[in-house]
mmCIF file of C-alpha atoms in Angstrom:
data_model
loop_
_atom_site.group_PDB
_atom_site.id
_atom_site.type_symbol
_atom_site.label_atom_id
_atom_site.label_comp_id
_atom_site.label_asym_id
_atom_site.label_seq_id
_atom_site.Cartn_x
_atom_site.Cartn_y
_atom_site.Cartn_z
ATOM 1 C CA UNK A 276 0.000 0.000 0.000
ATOM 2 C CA UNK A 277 2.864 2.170 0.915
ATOM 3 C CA UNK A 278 4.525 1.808 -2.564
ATOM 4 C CA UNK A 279 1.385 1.922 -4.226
ATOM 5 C CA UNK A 280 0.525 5.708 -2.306
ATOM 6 C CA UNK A 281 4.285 6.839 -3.632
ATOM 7 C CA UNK A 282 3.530 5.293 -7.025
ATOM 8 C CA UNK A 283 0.115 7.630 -7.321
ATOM 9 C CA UNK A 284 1.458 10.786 -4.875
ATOM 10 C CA UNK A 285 -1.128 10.156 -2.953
ATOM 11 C CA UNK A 286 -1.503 12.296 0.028
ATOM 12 C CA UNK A 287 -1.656 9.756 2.905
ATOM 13 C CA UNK A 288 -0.095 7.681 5.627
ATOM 14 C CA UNK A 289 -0.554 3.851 5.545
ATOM 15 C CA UNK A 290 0.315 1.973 8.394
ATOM 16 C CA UNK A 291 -0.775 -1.075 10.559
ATOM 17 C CA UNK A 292 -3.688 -0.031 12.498
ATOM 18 C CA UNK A 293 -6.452 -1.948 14.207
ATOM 19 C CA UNK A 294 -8.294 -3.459 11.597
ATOM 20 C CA UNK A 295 -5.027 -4.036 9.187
ATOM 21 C CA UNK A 296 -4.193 -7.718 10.574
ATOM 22 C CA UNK A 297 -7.860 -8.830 10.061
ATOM 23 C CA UNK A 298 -8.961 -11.457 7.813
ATOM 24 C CA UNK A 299 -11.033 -10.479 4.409
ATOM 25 C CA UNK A 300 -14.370 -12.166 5.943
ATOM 26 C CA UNK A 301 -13.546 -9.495 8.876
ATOM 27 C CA UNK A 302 -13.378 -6.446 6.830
ATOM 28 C CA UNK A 303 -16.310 -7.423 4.750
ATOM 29 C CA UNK A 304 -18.028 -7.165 8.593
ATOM 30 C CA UNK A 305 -16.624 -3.423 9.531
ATOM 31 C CA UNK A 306 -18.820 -2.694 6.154
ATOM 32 C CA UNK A 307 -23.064 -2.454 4.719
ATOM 33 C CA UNK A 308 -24.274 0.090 3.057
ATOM 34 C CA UNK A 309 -26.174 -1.419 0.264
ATOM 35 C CA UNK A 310 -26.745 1.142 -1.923
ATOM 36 C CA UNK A 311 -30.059 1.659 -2.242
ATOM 37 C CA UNK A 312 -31.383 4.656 -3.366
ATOM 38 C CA UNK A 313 -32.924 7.149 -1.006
ATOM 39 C CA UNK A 314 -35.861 7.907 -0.650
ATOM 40 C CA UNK A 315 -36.783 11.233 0.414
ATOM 41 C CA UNK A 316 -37.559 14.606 -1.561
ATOM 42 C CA UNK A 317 -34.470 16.518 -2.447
ATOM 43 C CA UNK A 318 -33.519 19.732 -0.790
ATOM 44 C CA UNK A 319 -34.094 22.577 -2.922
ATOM 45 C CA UNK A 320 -33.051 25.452 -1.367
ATOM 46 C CA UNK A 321 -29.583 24.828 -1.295
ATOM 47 C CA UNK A 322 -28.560 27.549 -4.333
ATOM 48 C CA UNK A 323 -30.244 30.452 -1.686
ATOM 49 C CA UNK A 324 -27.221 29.825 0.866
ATOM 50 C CA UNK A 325 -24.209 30.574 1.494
ATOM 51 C CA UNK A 326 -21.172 27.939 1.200
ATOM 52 C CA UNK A 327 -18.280 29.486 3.385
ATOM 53 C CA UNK A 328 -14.689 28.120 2.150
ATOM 54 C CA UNK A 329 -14.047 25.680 5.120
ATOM 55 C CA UNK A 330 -16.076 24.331 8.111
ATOM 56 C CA UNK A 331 -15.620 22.085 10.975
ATOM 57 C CA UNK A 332 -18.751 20.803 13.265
ATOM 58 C CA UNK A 333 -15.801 20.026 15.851
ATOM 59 C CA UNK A 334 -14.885 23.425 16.087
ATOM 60 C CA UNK A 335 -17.699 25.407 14.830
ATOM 61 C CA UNK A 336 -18.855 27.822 17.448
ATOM 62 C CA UNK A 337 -17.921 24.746 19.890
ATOM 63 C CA UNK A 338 -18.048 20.844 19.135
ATOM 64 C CA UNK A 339 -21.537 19.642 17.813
ATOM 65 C CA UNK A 340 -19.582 16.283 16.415
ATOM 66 C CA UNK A 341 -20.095 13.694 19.510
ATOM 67 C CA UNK A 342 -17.402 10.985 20.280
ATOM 68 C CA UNK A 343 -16.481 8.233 17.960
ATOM 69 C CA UNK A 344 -18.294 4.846 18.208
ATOM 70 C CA UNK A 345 -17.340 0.999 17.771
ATOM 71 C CA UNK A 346 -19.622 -0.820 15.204
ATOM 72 C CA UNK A 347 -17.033 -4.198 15.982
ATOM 73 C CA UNK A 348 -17.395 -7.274 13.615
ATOM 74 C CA UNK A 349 -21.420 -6.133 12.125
ATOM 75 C CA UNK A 350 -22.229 -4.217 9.104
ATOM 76 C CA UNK A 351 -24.157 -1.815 10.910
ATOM 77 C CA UNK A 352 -22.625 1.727 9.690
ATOM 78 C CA UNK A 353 -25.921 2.713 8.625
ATOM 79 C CA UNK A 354 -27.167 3.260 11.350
ATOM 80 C CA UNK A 355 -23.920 4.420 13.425
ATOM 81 C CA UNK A 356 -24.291 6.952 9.930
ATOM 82 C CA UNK A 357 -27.681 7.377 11.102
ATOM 83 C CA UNK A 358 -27.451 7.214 14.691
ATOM 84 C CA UNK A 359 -24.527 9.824 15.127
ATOM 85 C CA UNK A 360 -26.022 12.400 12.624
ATOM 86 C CA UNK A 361 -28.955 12.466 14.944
ATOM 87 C CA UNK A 362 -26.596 13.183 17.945
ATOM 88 C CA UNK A 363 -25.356 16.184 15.924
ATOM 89 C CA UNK A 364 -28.533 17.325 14.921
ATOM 90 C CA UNK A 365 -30.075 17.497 18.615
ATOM 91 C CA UNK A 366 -26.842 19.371 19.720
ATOM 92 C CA UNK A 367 -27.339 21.530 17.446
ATOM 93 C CA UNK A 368 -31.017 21.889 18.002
ATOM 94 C CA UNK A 369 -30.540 22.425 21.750
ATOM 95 C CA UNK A 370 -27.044 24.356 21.004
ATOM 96 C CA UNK A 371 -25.539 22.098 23.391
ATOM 97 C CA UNK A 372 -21.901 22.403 22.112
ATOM 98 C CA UNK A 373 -19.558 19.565 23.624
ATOM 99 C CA UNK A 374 -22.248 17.528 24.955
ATOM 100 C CA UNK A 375 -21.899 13.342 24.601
ATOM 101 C CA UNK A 376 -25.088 12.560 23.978
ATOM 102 C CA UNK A 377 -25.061 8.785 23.223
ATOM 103 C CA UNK A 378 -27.697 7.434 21.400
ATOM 104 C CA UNK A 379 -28.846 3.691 21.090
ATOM 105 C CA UNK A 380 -27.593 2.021 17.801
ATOM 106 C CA UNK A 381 -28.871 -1.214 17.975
ATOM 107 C CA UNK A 382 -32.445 0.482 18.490
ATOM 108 C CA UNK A 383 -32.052 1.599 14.829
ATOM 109 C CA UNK A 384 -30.420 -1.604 14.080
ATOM 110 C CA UNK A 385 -33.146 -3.930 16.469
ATOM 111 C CA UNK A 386 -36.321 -1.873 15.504
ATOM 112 C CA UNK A 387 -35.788 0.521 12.481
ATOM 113 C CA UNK A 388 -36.615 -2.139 9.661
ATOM 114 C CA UNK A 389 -34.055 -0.351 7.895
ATOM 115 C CA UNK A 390 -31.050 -3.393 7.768
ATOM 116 C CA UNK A 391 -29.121 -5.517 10.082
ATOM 117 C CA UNK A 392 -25.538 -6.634 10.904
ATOM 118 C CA UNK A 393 -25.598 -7.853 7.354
ATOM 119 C CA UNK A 394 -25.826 -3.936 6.310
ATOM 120 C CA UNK A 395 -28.729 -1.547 5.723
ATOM 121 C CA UNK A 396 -29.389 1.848 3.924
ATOM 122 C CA UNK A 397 -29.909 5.665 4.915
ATOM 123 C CA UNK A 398 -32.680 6.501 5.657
ATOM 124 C CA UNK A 399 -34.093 9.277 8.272
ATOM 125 C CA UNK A 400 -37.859 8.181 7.975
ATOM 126 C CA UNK A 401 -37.700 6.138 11.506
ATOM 127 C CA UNK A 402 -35.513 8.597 12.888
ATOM 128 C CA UNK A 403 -38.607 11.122 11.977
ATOM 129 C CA UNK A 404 -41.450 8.821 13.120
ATOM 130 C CA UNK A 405 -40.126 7.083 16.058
ATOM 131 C CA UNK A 406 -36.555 8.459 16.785
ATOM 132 C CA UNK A 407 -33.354 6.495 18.873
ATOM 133 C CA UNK A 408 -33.724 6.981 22.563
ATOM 134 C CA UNK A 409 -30.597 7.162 24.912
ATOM 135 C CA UNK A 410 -27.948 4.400 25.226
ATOM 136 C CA UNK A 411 -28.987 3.219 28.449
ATOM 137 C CA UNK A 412 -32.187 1.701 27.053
ATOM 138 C CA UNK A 413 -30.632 -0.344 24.699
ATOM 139 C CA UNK A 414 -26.725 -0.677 24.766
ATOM 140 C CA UNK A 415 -25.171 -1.957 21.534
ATOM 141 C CA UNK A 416 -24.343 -5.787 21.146
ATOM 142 C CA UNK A 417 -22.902 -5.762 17.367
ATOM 143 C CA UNK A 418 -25.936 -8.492 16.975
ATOM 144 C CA UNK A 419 -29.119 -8.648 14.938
ATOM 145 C CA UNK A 420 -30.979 -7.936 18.727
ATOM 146 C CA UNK A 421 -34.607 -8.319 18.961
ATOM 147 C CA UNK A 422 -36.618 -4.502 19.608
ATOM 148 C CA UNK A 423 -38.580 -6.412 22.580
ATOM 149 C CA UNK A 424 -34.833 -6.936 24.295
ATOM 150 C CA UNK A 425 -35.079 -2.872 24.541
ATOM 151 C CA UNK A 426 -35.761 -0.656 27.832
ATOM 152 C CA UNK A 427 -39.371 -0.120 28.873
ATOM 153 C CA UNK A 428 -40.927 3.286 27.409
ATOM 154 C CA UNK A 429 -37.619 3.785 25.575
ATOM 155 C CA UNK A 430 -40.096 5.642 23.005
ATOM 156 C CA UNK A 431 -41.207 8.645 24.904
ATOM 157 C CA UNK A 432 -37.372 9.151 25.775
ATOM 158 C CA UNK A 433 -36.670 9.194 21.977
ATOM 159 C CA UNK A 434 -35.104 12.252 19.975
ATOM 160 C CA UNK A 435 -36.488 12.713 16.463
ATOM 161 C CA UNK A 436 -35.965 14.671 13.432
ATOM 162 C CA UNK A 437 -38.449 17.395 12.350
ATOM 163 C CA UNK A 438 -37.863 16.723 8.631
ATOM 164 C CA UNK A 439 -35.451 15.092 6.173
ATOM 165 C CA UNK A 440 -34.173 15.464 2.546
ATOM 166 C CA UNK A 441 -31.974 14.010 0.429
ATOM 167 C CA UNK A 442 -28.576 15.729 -1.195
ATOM 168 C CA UNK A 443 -27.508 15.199 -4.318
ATOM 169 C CA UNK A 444 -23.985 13.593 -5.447
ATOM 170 C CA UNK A 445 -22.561 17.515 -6.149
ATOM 171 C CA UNK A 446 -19.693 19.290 -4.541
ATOM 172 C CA UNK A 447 -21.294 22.586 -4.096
ATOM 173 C CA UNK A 448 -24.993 21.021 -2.602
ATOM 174 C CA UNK A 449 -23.359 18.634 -0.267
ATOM 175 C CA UNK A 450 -20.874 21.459 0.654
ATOM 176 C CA UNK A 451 -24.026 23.489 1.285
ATOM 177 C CA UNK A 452 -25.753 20.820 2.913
ATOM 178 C CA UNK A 453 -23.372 20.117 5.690
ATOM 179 C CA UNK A 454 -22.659 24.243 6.333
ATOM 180 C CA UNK A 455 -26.078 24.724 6.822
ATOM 181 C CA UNK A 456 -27.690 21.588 8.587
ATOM 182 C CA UNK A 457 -24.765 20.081 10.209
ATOM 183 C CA UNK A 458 -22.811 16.416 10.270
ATOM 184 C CA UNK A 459 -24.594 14.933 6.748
ATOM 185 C CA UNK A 460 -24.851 10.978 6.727
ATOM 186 C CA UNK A 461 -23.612 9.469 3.308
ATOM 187 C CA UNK A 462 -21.435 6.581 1.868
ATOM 188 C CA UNK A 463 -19.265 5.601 -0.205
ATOM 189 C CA UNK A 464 -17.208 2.285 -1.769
ATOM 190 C CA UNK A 465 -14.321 0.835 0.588
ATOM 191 C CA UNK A 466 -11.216 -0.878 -0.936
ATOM 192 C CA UNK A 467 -8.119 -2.707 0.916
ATOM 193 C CA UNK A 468 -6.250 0.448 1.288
ATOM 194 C CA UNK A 469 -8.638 1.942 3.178
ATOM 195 C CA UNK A 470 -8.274 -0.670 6.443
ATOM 196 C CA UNK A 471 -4.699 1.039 6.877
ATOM 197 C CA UNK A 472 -5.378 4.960 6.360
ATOM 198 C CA UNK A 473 -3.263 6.468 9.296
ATOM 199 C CA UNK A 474 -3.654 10.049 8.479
ATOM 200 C CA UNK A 475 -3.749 12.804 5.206
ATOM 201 C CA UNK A 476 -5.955 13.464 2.609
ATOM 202 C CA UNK A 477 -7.398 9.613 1.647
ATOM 203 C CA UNK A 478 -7.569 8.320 -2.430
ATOM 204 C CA UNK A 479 -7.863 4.822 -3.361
ATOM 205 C CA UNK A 480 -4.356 3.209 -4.255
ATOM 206 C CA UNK A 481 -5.160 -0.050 -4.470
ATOM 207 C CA UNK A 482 -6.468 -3.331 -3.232
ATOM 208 C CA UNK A 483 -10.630 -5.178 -3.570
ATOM 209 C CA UNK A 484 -13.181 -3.930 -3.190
ATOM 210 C CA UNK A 485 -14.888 -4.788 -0.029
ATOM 211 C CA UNK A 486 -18.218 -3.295 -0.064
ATOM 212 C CA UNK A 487 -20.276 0.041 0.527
ATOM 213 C CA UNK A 488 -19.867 1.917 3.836
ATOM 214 C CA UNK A 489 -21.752 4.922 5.589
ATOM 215 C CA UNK A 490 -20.204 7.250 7.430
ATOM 216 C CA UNK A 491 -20.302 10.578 8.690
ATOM 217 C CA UNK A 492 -19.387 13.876 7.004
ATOM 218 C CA UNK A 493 -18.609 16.569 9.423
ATOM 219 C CA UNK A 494 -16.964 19.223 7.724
ATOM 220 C CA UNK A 495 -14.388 20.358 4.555
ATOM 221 C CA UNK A 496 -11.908 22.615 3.453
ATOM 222 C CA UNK A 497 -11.599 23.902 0.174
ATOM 223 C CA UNK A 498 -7.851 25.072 0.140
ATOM 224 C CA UNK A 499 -6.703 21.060 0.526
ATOM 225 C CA UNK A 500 -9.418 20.028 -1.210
ATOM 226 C CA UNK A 501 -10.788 17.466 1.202
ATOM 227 C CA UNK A 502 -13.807 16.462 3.326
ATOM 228 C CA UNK A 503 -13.811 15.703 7.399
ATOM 229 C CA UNK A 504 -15.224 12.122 7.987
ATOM 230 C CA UNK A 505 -16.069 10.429 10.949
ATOM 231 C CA UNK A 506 -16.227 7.080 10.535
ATOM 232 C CA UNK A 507 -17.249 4.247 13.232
ATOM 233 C CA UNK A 508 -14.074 2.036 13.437
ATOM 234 C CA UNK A 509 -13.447 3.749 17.228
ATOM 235 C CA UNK A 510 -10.190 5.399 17.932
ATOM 236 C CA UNK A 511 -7.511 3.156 16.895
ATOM 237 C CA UNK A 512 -8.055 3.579 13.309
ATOM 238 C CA UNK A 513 -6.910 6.391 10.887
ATOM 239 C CA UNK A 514 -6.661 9.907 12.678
ATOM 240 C CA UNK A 515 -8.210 9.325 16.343
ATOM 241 C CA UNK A 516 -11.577 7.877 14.461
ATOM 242 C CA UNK A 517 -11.520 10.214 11.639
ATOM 243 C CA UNK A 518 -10.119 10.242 8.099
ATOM 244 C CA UNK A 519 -10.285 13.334 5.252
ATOM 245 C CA UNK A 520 -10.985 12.115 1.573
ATOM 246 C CA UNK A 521 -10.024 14.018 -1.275
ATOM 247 C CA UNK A 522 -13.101 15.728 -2.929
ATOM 248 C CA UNK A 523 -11.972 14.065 -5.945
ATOM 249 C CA UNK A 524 -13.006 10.521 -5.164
ATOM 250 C CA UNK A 525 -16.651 11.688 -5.870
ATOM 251 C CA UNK A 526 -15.362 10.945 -9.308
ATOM 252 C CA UNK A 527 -13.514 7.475 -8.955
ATOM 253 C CA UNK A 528 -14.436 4.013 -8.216
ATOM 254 C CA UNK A 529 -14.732 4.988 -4.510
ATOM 255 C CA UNK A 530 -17.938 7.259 -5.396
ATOM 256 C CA UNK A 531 -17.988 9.273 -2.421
ATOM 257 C CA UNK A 532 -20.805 11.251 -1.386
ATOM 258 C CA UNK A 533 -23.490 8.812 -2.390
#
Protein backbone atom coordinates (compact mmCIF):
# COMPACT_ATOMS: atom_id res chain seq x y z
CA UNK A 1 0.00 0.00 0.00
CA UNK A 2 2.86 2.17 0.92
CA UNK A 3 4.52 1.81 -2.56
CA UNK A 4 1.39 1.92 -4.23
CA UNK A 5 0.52 5.71 -2.31
CA UNK A 6 4.28 6.84 -3.63
CA UNK A 7 3.53 5.29 -7.03
CA UNK A 8 0.11 7.63 -7.32
CA UNK A 9 1.46 10.79 -4.87
CA UNK A 10 -1.13 10.16 -2.95
CA UNK A 11 -1.50 12.30 0.03
CA UNK A 12 -1.66 9.76 2.91
CA UNK A 13 -0.09 7.68 5.63
CA UNK A 14 -0.55 3.85 5.55
CA UNK A 15 0.32 1.97 8.39
CA UNK A 16 -0.78 -1.08 10.56
CA UNK A 17 -3.69 -0.03 12.50
CA UNK A 18 -6.45 -1.95 14.21
CA UNK A 19 -8.29 -3.46 11.60
CA UNK A 20 -5.03 -4.04 9.19
CA UNK A 21 -4.19 -7.72 10.57
CA UNK A 22 -7.86 -8.83 10.06
CA UNK A 23 -8.96 -11.46 7.81
CA UNK A 24 -11.03 -10.48 4.41
CA UNK A 25 -14.37 -12.17 5.94
CA UNK A 26 -13.55 -9.49 8.88
CA UNK A 27 -13.38 -6.45 6.83
CA UNK A 28 -16.31 -7.42 4.75
CA UNK A 29 -18.03 -7.16 8.59
CA UNK A 30 -16.62 -3.42 9.53
CA UNK A 31 -18.82 -2.69 6.15
CA UNK A 32 -23.06 -2.45 4.72
CA UNK A 33 -24.27 0.09 3.06
CA UNK A 34 -26.17 -1.42 0.26
CA UNK A 35 -26.74 1.14 -1.92
CA UNK A 36 -30.06 1.66 -2.24
CA UNK A 37 -31.38 4.66 -3.37
CA UNK A 38 -32.92 7.15 -1.01
CA UNK A 39 -35.86 7.91 -0.65
CA UNK A 40 -36.78 11.23 0.41
CA UNK A 41 -37.56 14.61 -1.56
CA UNK A 42 -34.47 16.52 -2.45
CA UNK A 43 -33.52 19.73 -0.79
CA UNK A 44 -34.09 22.58 -2.92
CA UNK A 45 -33.05 25.45 -1.37
CA UNK A 46 -29.58 24.83 -1.30
CA UNK A 47 -28.56 27.55 -4.33
CA UNK A 48 -30.24 30.45 -1.69
CA UNK A 49 -27.22 29.82 0.87
CA UNK A 50 -24.21 30.57 1.49
CA UNK A 51 -21.17 27.94 1.20
CA UNK A 52 -18.28 29.49 3.39
CA UNK A 53 -14.69 28.12 2.15
CA UNK A 54 -14.05 25.68 5.12
CA UNK A 55 -16.08 24.33 8.11
CA UNK A 56 -15.62 22.08 10.97
CA UNK A 57 -18.75 20.80 13.26
CA UNK A 58 -15.80 20.03 15.85
CA UNK A 59 -14.89 23.43 16.09
CA UNK A 60 -17.70 25.41 14.83
CA UNK A 61 -18.85 27.82 17.45
CA UNK A 62 -17.92 24.75 19.89
CA UNK A 63 -18.05 20.84 19.14
CA UNK A 64 -21.54 19.64 17.81
CA UNK A 65 -19.58 16.28 16.41
CA UNK A 66 -20.09 13.69 19.51
CA UNK A 67 -17.40 10.98 20.28
CA UNK A 68 -16.48 8.23 17.96
CA UNK A 69 -18.29 4.85 18.21
CA UNK A 70 -17.34 1.00 17.77
CA UNK A 71 -19.62 -0.82 15.20
CA UNK A 72 -17.03 -4.20 15.98
CA UNK A 73 -17.40 -7.27 13.61
CA UNK A 74 -21.42 -6.13 12.13
CA UNK A 75 -22.23 -4.22 9.10
CA UNK A 76 -24.16 -1.81 10.91
CA UNK A 77 -22.62 1.73 9.69
CA UNK A 78 -25.92 2.71 8.63
CA UNK A 79 -27.17 3.26 11.35
CA UNK A 80 -23.92 4.42 13.42
CA UNK A 81 -24.29 6.95 9.93
CA UNK A 82 -27.68 7.38 11.10
CA UNK A 83 -27.45 7.21 14.69
CA UNK A 84 -24.53 9.82 15.13
CA UNK A 85 -26.02 12.40 12.62
CA UNK A 86 -28.96 12.47 14.94
CA UNK A 87 -26.60 13.18 17.95
CA UNK A 88 -25.36 16.18 15.92
CA UNK A 89 -28.53 17.33 14.92
CA UNK A 90 -30.07 17.50 18.61
CA UNK A 91 -26.84 19.37 19.72
CA UNK A 92 -27.34 21.53 17.45
CA UNK A 93 -31.02 21.89 18.00
CA UNK A 94 -30.54 22.43 21.75
CA UNK A 95 -27.04 24.36 21.00
CA UNK A 96 -25.54 22.10 23.39
CA UNK A 97 -21.90 22.40 22.11
CA UNK A 98 -19.56 19.56 23.62
CA UNK A 99 -22.25 17.53 24.96
CA UNK A 100 -21.90 13.34 24.60
CA UNK A 101 -25.09 12.56 23.98
CA UNK A 102 -25.06 8.78 23.22
CA UNK A 103 -27.70 7.43 21.40
CA UNK A 104 -28.85 3.69 21.09
CA UNK A 105 -27.59 2.02 17.80
CA UNK A 106 -28.87 -1.21 17.97
CA UNK A 107 -32.45 0.48 18.49
CA UNK A 108 -32.05 1.60 14.83
CA UNK A 109 -30.42 -1.60 14.08
CA UNK A 110 -33.15 -3.93 16.47
CA UNK A 111 -36.32 -1.87 15.50
CA UNK A 112 -35.79 0.52 12.48
CA UNK A 113 -36.62 -2.14 9.66
CA UNK A 114 -34.05 -0.35 7.89
CA UNK A 115 -31.05 -3.39 7.77
CA UNK A 116 -29.12 -5.52 10.08
CA UNK A 117 -25.54 -6.63 10.90
CA UNK A 118 -25.60 -7.85 7.35
CA UNK A 119 -25.83 -3.94 6.31
CA UNK A 120 -28.73 -1.55 5.72
CA UNK A 121 -29.39 1.85 3.92
CA UNK A 122 -29.91 5.66 4.91
CA UNK A 123 -32.68 6.50 5.66
CA UNK A 124 -34.09 9.28 8.27
CA UNK A 125 -37.86 8.18 7.98
CA UNK A 126 -37.70 6.14 11.51
CA UNK A 127 -35.51 8.60 12.89
CA UNK A 128 -38.61 11.12 11.98
CA UNK A 129 -41.45 8.82 13.12
CA UNK A 130 -40.13 7.08 16.06
CA UNK A 131 -36.55 8.46 16.78
CA UNK A 132 -33.35 6.49 18.87
CA UNK A 133 -33.72 6.98 22.56
CA UNK A 134 -30.60 7.16 24.91
CA UNK A 135 -27.95 4.40 25.23
CA UNK A 136 -28.99 3.22 28.45
CA UNK A 137 -32.19 1.70 27.05
CA UNK A 138 -30.63 -0.34 24.70
CA UNK A 139 -26.73 -0.68 24.77
CA UNK A 140 -25.17 -1.96 21.53
CA UNK A 141 -24.34 -5.79 21.15
CA UNK A 142 -22.90 -5.76 17.37
CA UNK A 143 -25.94 -8.49 16.98
CA UNK A 144 -29.12 -8.65 14.94
CA UNK A 145 -30.98 -7.94 18.73
CA UNK A 146 -34.61 -8.32 18.96
CA UNK A 147 -36.62 -4.50 19.61
CA UNK A 148 -38.58 -6.41 22.58
CA UNK A 149 -34.83 -6.94 24.29
CA UNK A 150 -35.08 -2.87 24.54
CA UNK A 151 -35.76 -0.66 27.83
CA UNK A 152 -39.37 -0.12 28.87
CA UNK A 153 -40.93 3.29 27.41
CA UNK A 154 -37.62 3.78 25.57
CA UNK A 155 -40.10 5.64 23.01
CA UNK A 156 -41.21 8.64 24.90
CA UNK A 157 -37.37 9.15 25.78
CA UNK A 158 -36.67 9.19 21.98
CA UNK A 159 -35.10 12.25 19.97
CA UNK A 160 -36.49 12.71 16.46
CA UNK A 161 -35.97 14.67 13.43
CA UNK A 162 -38.45 17.40 12.35
CA UNK A 163 -37.86 16.72 8.63
CA UNK A 164 -35.45 15.09 6.17
CA UNK A 165 -34.17 15.46 2.55
CA UNK A 166 -31.97 14.01 0.43
CA UNK A 167 -28.58 15.73 -1.19
CA UNK A 168 -27.51 15.20 -4.32
CA UNK A 169 -23.99 13.59 -5.45
CA UNK A 170 -22.56 17.51 -6.15
CA UNK A 171 -19.69 19.29 -4.54
CA UNK A 172 -21.29 22.59 -4.10
CA UNK A 173 -24.99 21.02 -2.60
CA UNK A 174 -23.36 18.63 -0.27
CA UNK A 175 -20.87 21.46 0.65
CA UNK A 176 -24.03 23.49 1.29
CA UNK A 177 -25.75 20.82 2.91
CA UNK A 178 -23.37 20.12 5.69
CA UNK A 179 -22.66 24.24 6.33
CA UNK A 180 -26.08 24.72 6.82
CA UNK A 181 -27.69 21.59 8.59
CA UNK A 182 -24.76 20.08 10.21
CA UNK A 183 -22.81 16.42 10.27
CA UNK A 184 -24.59 14.93 6.75
CA UNK A 185 -24.85 10.98 6.73
CA UNK A 186 -23.61 9.47 3.31
CA UNK A 187 -21.43 6.58 1.87
CA UNK A 188 -19.26 5.60 -0.20
CA UNK A 189 -17.21 2.29 -1.77
CA UNK A 190 -14.32 0.83 0.59
CA UNK A 191 -11.22 -0.88 -0.94
CA UNK A 192 -8.12 -2.71 0.92
CA UNK A 193 -6.25 0.45 1.29
CA UNK A 194 -8.64 1.94 3.18
CA UNK A 195 -8.27 -0.67 6.44
CA UNK A 196 -4.70 1.04 6.88
CA UNK A 197 -5.38 4.96 6.36
CA UNK A 198 -3.26 6.47 9.30
CA UNK A 199 -3.65 10.05 8.48
CA UNK A 200 -3.75 12.80 5.21
CA UNK A 201 -5.96 13.46 2.61
CA UNK A 202 -7.40 9.61 1.65
CA UNK A 203 -7.57 8.32 -2.43
CA UNK A 204 -7.86 4.82 -3.36
CA UNK A 205 -4.36 3.21 -4.26
CA UNK A 206 -5.16 -0.05 -4.47
CA UNK A 207 -6.47 -3.33 -3.23
CA UNK A 208 -10.63 -5.18 -3.57
CA UNK A 209 -13.18 -3.93 -3.19
CA UNK A 210 -14.89 -4.79 -0.03
CA UNK A 211 -18.22 -3.29 -0.06
CA UNK A 212 -20.28 0.04 0.53
CA UNK A 213 -19.87 1.92 3.84
CA UNK A 214 -21.75 4.92 5.59
CA UNK A 215 -20.20 7.25 7.43
CA UNK A 216 -20.30 10.58 8.69
CA UNK A 217 -19.39 13.88 7.00
CA UNK A 218 -18.61 16.57 9.42
CA UNK A 219 -16.96 19.22 7.72
CA UNK A 220 -14.39 20.36 4.55
CA UNK A 221 -11.91 22.62 3.45
CA UNK A 222 -11.60 23.90 0.17
CA UNK A 223 -7.85 25.07 0.14
CA UNK A 224 -6.70 21.06 0.53
CA UNK A 225 -9.42 20.03 -1.21
CA UNK A 226 -10.79 17.47 1.20
CA UNK A 227 -13.81 16.46 3.33
CA UNK A 228 -13.81 15.70 7.40
CA UNK A 229 -15.22 12.12 7.99
CA UNK A 230 -16.07 10.43 10.95
CA UNK A 231 -16.23 7.08 10.54
CA UNK A 232 -17.25 4.25 13.23
CA UNK A 233 -14.07 2.04 13.44
CA UNK A 234 -13.45 3.75 17.23
CA UNK A 235 -10.19 5.40 17.93
CA UNK A 236 -7.51 3.16 16.90
CA UNK A 237 -8.05 3.58 13.31
CA UNK A 238 -6.91 6.39 10.89
CA UNK A 239 -6.66 9.91 12.68
CA UNK A 240 -8.21 9.33 16.34
CA UNK A 241 -11.58 7.88 14.46
CA UNK A 242 -11.52 10.21 11.64
CA UNK A 243 -10.12 10.24 8.10
CA UNK A 244 -10.28 13.33 5.25
CA UNK A 245 -10.98 12.11 1.57
CA UNK A 246 -10.02 14.02 -1.28
CA UNK A 247 -13.10 15.73 -2.93
CA UNK A 248 -11.97 14.06 -5.95
CA UNK A 249 -13.01 10.52 -5.16
CA UNK A 250 -16.65 11.69 -5.87
CA UNK A 251 -15.36 10.95 -9.31
CA UNK A 252 -13.51 7.47 -8.95
CA UNK A 253 -14.44 4.01 -8.22
CA UNK A 254 -14.73 4.99 -4.51
CA UNK A 255 -17.94 7.26 -5.40
CA UNK A 256 -17.99 9.27 -2.42
CA UNK A 257 -20.80 11.25 -1.39
CA UNK A 258 -23.49 8.81 -2.39
Amino acid sequence: VQKAIKENGAKWVAGETELSNLSMEEWQARVGYNFQPVDAPPLTELGALEIPASVDWRSNNGNFVTPIRDQKKCGSCWAFAMTGALESYTLRMENKPGTDLDLSEQVMVSCSGAGSCKGGYLNAGYLKKTGLPPESYYPYTATNGDCATAGAGWQSAAYRVGTWSSVSQKLAAIKTAVANYGPLPTAFMVYEDFMHYKSGIYSYTTGKRLGGHAVILVGYNDAEQYFIVKNSWNTKWGEEGYFKIAYSEMGTVVNFGL
